[in-house]
Short mmCIF file of C-alpha atoms and ligand atoms in Angstrom, two decimals:
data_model
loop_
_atom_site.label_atom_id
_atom_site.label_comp_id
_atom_site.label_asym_id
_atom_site.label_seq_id
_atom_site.Cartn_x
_atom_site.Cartn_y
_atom_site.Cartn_z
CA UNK A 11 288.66 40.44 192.72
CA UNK A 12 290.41 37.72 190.86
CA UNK A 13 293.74 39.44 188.89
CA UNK A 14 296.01 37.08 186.01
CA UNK A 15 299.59 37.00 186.50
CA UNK A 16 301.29 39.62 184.68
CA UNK A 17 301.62 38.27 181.27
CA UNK A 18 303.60 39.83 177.92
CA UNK A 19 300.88 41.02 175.27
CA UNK A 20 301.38 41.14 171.32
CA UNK A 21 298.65 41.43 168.72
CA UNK A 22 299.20 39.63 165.49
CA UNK A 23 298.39 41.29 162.46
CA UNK A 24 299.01 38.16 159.78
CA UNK A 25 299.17 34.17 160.59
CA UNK A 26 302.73 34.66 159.82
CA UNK A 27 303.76 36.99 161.95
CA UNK A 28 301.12 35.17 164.68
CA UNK A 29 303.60 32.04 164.22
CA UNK A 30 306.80 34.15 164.77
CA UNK A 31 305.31 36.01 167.59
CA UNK A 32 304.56 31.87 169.22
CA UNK A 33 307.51 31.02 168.36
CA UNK A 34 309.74 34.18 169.56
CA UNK A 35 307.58 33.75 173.43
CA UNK A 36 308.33 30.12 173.56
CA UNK A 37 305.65 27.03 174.89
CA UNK A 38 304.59 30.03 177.70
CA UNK A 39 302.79 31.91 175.43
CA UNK A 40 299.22 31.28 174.15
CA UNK A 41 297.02 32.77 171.83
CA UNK A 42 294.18 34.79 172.82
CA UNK A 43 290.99 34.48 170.68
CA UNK A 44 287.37 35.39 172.00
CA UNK A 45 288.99 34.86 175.71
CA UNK A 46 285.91 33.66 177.01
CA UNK A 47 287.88 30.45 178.08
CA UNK A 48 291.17 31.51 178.60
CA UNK A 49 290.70 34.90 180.57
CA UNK A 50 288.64 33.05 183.52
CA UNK A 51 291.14 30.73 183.29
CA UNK A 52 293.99 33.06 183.94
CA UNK A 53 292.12 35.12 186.78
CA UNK A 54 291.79 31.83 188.55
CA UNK A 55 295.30 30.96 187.70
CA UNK A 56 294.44 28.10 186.32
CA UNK A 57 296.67 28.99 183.24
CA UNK A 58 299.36 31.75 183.73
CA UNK A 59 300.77 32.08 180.11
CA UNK A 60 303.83 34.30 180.11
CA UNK A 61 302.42 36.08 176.45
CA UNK A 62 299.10 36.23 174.81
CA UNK A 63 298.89 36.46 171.51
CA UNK A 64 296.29 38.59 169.94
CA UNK A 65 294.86 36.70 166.90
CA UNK A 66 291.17 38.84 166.58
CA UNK A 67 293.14 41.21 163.85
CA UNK A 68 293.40 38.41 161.59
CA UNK A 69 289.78 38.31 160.64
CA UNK A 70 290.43 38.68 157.07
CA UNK A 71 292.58 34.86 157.12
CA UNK A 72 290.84 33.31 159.55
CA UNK A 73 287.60 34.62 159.78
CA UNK A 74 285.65 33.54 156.84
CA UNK A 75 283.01 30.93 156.01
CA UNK A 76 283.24 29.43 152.33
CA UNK A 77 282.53 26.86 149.84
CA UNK A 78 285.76 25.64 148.46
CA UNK A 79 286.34 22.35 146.47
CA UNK A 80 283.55 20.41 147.91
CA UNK A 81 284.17 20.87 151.15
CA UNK A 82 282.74 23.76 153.68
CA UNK A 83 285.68 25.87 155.15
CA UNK A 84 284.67 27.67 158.50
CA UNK A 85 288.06 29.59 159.41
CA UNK A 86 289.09 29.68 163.39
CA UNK A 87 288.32 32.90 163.79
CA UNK A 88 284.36 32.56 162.83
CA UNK A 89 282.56 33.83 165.88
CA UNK A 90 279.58 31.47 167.32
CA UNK A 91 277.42 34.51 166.36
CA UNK A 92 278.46 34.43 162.83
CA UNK A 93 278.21 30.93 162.27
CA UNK A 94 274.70 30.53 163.22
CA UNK A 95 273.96 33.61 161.05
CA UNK A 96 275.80 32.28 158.41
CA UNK A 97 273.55 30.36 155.91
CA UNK A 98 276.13 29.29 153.73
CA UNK A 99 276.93 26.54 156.91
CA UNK A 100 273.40 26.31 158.14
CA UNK A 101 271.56 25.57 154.74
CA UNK A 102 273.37 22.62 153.91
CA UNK A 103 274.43 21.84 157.98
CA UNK A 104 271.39 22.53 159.97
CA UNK A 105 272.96 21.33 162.91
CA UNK A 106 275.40 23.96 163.50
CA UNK A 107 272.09 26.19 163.82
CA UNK A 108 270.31 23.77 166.30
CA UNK A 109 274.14 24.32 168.19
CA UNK A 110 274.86 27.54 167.81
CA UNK A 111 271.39 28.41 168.74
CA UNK A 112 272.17 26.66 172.51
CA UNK A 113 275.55 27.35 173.30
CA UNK A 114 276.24 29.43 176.08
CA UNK A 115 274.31 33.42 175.34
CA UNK A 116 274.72 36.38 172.91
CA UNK A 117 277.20 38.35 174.83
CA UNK A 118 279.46 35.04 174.35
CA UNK A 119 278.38 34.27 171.11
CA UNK A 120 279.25 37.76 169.72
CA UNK A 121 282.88 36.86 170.65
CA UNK A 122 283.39 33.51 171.65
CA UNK A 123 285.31 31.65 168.07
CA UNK A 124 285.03 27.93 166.88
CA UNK A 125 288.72 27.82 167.35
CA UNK A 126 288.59 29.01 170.57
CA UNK A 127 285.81 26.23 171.17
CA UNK A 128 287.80 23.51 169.69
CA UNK A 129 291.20 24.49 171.11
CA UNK A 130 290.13 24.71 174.75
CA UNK A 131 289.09 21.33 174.56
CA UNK A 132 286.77 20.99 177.46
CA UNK A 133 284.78 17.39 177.94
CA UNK A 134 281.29 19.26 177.73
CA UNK A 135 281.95 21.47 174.58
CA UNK A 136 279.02 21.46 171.74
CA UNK A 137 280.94 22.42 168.44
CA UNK A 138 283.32 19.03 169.50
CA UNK A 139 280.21 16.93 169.04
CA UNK A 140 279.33 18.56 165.84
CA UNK A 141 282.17 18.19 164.19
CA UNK A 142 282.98 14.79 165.38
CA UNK A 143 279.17 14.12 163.76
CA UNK A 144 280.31 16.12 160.51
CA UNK A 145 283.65 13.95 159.85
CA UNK A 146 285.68 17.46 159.68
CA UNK A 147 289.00 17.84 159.03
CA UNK A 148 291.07 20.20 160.96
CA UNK A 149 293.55 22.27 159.68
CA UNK A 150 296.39 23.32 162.15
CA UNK A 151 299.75 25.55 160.82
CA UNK A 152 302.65 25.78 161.89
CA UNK A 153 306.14 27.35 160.74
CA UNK A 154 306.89 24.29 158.81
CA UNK A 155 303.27 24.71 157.24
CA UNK A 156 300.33 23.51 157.48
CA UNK A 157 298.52 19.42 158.35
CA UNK A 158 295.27 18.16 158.29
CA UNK A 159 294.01 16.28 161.31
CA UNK A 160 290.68 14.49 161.04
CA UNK A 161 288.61 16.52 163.71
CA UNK A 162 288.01 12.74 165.34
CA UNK A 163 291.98 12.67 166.38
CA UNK A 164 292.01 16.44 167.10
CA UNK A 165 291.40 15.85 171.05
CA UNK A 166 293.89 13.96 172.51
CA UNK A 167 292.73 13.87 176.50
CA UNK A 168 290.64 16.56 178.52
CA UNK A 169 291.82 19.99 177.56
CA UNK A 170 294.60 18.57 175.46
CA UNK A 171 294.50 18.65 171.88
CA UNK A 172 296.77 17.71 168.53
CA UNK A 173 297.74 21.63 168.22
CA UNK A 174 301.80 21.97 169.27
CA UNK A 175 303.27 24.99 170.99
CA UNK A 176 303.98 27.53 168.12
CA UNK A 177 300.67 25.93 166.33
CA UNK A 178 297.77 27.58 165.46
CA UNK A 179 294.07 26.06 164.66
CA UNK A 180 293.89 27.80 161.45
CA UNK A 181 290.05 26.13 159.85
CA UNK A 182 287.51 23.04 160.03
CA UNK A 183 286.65 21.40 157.08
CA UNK A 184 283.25 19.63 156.00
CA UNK A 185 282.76 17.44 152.57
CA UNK A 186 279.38 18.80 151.60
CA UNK A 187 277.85 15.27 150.23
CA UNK A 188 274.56 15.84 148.45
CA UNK A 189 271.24 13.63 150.28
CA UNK A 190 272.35 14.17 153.85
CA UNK A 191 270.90 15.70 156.97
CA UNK A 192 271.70 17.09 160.10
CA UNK A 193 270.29 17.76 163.46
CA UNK A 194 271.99 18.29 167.54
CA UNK A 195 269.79 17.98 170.72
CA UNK A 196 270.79 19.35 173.48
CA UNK A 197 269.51 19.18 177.24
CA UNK A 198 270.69 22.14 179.53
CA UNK A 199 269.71 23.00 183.10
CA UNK A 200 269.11 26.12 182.14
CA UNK A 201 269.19 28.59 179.02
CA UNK A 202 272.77 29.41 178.25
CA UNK A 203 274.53 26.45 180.09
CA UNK A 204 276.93 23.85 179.43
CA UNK A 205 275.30 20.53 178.17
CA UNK A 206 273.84 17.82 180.74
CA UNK A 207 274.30 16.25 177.87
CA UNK A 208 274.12 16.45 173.96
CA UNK A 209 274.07 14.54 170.51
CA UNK A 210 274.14 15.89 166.85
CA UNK A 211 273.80 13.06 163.58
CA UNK A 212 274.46 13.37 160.23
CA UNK A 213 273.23 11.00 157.94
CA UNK A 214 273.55 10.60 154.22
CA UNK A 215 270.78 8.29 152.23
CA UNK A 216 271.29 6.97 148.56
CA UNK A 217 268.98 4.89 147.37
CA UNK A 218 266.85 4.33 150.57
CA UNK A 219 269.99 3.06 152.61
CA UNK A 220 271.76 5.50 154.87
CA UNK A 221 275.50 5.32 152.88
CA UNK A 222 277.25 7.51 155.74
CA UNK A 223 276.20 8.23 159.70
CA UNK A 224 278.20 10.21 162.07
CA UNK A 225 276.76 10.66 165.64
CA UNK A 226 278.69 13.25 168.31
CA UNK A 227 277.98 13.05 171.53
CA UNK A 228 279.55 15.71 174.31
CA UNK A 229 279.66 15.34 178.16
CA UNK A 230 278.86 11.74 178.18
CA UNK A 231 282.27 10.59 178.42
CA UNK A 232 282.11 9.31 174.52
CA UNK A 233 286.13 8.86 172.98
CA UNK A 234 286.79 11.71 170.83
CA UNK A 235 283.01 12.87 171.19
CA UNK A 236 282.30 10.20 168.84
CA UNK A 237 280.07 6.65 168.51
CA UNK A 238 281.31 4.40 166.25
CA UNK A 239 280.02 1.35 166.72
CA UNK A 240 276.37 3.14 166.82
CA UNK A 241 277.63 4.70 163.07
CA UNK A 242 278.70 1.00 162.07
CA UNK A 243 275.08 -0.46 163.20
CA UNK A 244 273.38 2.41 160.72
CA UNK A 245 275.26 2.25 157.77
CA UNK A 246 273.62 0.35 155.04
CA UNK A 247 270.11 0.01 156.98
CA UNK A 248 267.61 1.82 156.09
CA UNK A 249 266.69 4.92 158.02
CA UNK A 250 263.72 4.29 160.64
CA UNK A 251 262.72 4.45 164.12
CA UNK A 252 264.08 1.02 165.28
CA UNK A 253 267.09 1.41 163.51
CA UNK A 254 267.55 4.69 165.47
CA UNK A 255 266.67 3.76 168.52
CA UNK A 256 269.05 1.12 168.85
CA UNK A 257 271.83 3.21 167.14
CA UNK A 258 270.78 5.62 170.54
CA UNK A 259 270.91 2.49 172.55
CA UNK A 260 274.80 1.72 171.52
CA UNK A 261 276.13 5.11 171.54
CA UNK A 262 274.73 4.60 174.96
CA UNK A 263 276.41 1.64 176.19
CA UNK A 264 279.78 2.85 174.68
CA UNK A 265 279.82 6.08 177.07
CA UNK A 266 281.34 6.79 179.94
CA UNK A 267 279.51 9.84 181.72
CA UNK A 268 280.77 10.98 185.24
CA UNK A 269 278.43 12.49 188.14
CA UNK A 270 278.31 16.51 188.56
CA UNK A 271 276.59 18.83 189.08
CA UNK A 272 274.52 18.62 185.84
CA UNK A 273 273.48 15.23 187.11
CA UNK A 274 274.16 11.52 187.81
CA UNK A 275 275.76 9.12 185.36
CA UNK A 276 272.67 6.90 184.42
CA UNK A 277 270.42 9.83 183.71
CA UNK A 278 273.51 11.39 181.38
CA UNK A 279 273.50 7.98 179.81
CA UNK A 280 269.94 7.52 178.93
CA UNK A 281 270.15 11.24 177.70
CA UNK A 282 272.87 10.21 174.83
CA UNK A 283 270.33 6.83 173.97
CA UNK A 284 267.20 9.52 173.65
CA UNK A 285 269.25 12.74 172.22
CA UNK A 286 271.01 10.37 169.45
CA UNK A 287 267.74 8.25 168.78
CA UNK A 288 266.06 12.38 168.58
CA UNK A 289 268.76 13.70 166.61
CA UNK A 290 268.85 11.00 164.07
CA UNK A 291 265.30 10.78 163.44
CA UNK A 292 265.67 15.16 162.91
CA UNK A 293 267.91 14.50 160.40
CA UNK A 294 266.42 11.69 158.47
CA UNK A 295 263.34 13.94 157.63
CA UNK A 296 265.88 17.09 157.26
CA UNK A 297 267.15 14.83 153.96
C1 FAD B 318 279.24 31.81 180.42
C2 FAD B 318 279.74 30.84 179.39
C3 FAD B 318 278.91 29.84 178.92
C4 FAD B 318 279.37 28.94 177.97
N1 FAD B 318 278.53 27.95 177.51
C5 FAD B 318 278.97 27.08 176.58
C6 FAD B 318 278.13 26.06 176.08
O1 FAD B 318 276.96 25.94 176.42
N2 FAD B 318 278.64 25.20 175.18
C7 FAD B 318 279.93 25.29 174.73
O2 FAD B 318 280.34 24.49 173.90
N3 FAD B 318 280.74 26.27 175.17
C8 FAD B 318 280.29 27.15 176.08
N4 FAD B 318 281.11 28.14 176.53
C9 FAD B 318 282.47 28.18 176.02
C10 FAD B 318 282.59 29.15 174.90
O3 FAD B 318 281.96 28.66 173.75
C11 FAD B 318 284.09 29.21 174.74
O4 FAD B 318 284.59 29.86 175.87
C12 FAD B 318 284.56 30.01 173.65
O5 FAD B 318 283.89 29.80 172.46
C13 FAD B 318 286.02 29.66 173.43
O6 FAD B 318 286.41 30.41 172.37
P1 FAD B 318 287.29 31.71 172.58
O7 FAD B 318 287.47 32.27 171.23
O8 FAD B 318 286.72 32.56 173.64
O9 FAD B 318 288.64 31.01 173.10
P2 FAD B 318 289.80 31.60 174.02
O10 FAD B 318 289.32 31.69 175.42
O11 FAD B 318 290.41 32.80 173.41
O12 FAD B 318 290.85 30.39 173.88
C14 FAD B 318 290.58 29.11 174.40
C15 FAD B 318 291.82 28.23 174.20
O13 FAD B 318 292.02 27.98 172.82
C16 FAD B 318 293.30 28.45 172.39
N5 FAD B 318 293.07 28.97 171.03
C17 FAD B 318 292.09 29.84 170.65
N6 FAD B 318 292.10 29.98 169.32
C18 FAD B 318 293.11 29.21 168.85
C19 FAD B 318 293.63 28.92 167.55
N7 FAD B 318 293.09 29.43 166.43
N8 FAD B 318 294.69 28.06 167.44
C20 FAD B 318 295.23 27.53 168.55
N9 FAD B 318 294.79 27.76 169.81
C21 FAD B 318 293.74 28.57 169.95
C22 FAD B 318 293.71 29.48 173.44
O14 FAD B 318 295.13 29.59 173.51
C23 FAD B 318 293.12 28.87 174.69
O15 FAD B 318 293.95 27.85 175.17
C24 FAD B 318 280.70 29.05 177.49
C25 FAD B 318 281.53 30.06 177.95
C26 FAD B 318 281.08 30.95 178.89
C27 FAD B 318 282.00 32.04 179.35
#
């Protein structure tokens, strides 16, 4: 049986005494969310953290899902279960239902938080895609206060991300623009995996000319789960099949996927073309 390393345990009961707690343990300790990342990691030994700190008693900061000057405010704490229950995200953000609906099962969904998701910063994660896709904002505090960190300069490398030791991910933050849709396509090997590969778009129309895209892609190898150049080639076209397609085709070409086990590079690669040309076609008639 695989055993951490003995480790120091505190449970927060406020963000502000979570950020005295970080910053009484030092850059050893880490917070502890759903654990569905970190405790594998720690019986492996992949991370031996001196403290964990407890942040699931601060439901009542960082748990909530709200409508708040324009923008949709999903606090770190939100469980995968509760966002894809939540309609206040799904109605106007179908894709966090198409997501939500595919990542990983119920028994990690029940517990597993989009901080958690974010934080752990793995290549293959879905809710990076979606948010890259989104153009969220990430909110991080600290005990000088809090910044906002576009969600597209959030992950800095594999596994490392803009959050600093005594930091905490404290929400995400989406501008709710009216005349925009949403969709995220997914292939898995099997029910409840990681991705093969995945893409989610976002597209706003005005006037019969698509004003704003935002394609995320995840486990392709795509900087900061993102495809730029594929966004630049939509915006101001109108939305249709060619123009999707060859958005699908330049996400594509801008990826760098590496062989696995979920598969070899050029399959990965014609999965983002066909899961971004999918995706963006969902969300044109989601409008
Ligand atoms: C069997 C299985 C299948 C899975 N399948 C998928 C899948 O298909 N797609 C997918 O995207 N994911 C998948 N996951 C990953 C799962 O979604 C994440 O493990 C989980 O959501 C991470 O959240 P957590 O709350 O458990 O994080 P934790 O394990 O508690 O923490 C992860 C990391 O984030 C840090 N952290 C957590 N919260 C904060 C915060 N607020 N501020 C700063 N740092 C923080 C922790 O210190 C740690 O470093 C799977 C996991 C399992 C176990």
């Amino acid at each position: 049986m695989q055993v951490p390393a003995t480790f120091e345990y505190e449970r927060a009961d406020s963000v502000t005494h979570a950020l005295e707690l970080l910053e009484r343990y030092g850059p050893e300790a880490r917070v502890v969310a759903g654990g569905h990342s970190l405790i594998p990691m720690m019986k492996l030994r992949l991370a031996q953290p001196e403290a964990l700190i407890d942040i699931n008693g601060l439901a009542a900061e960082l748990g909530r899902i709200t409508v708040e000057g324009g923008e949709l405010a999903i606090g770190a704490l939100v469980r995968h279960a509760e966002l894809l229950e939540s309609t206040t995200a799904t109605d106007p953000f179908p894709i966090f239902r198409d997501a939500e609906r595919v990542i990983a099962d119920p028994i990690v969904r029940n517990r597993g938080t989009v901080g958690g998701s974010l934080c752990q910063g793995d290549p293959s994660e879905d809710l990076s895609a979606v948010f890259a896709a989104l153009h969220a904002t990430a909110v991080i505090q600290g005990q000088g206060g809090t910044r906002t960190v576009p969600v597209r300069q959030f992950h800095e490398g594999p596994y490392e991300t803009a959050v600093g030791p005594g930091q905490l991910l404290i929400q995400l933050r989406v501008p709710v623009t009216l005349g925009t849709g949403s969709a995220y396509e997914k292939v898995e090997r099997r029910v409840g995996d990681w991705p093969v590969a995945a893409a989610g778009a976002v597209l706003t129309v005005e006037d019969g000319v698509i004003t704003r895209a935002g394609i995320g892609l995840t486990a392709v190898g795509a900087a900061h789960f993102c495809a730029p150049e594929a966004e630049e080639h939509l915006t101001g076209r109108p939305p249709g099949a060619e123009a999707f397609a060859e958005a699908g085709r330049i996400a594509a070409e801008h990826c760098a996927p590496s062989a696995d086990q979920r598969g070899p590079a050029d399959y990965k690669r014609h999965l983002a073309a066909e899961l971004t040309r999918r995706a963006l076609a969902t969300a044109a008639g989601r409008i």
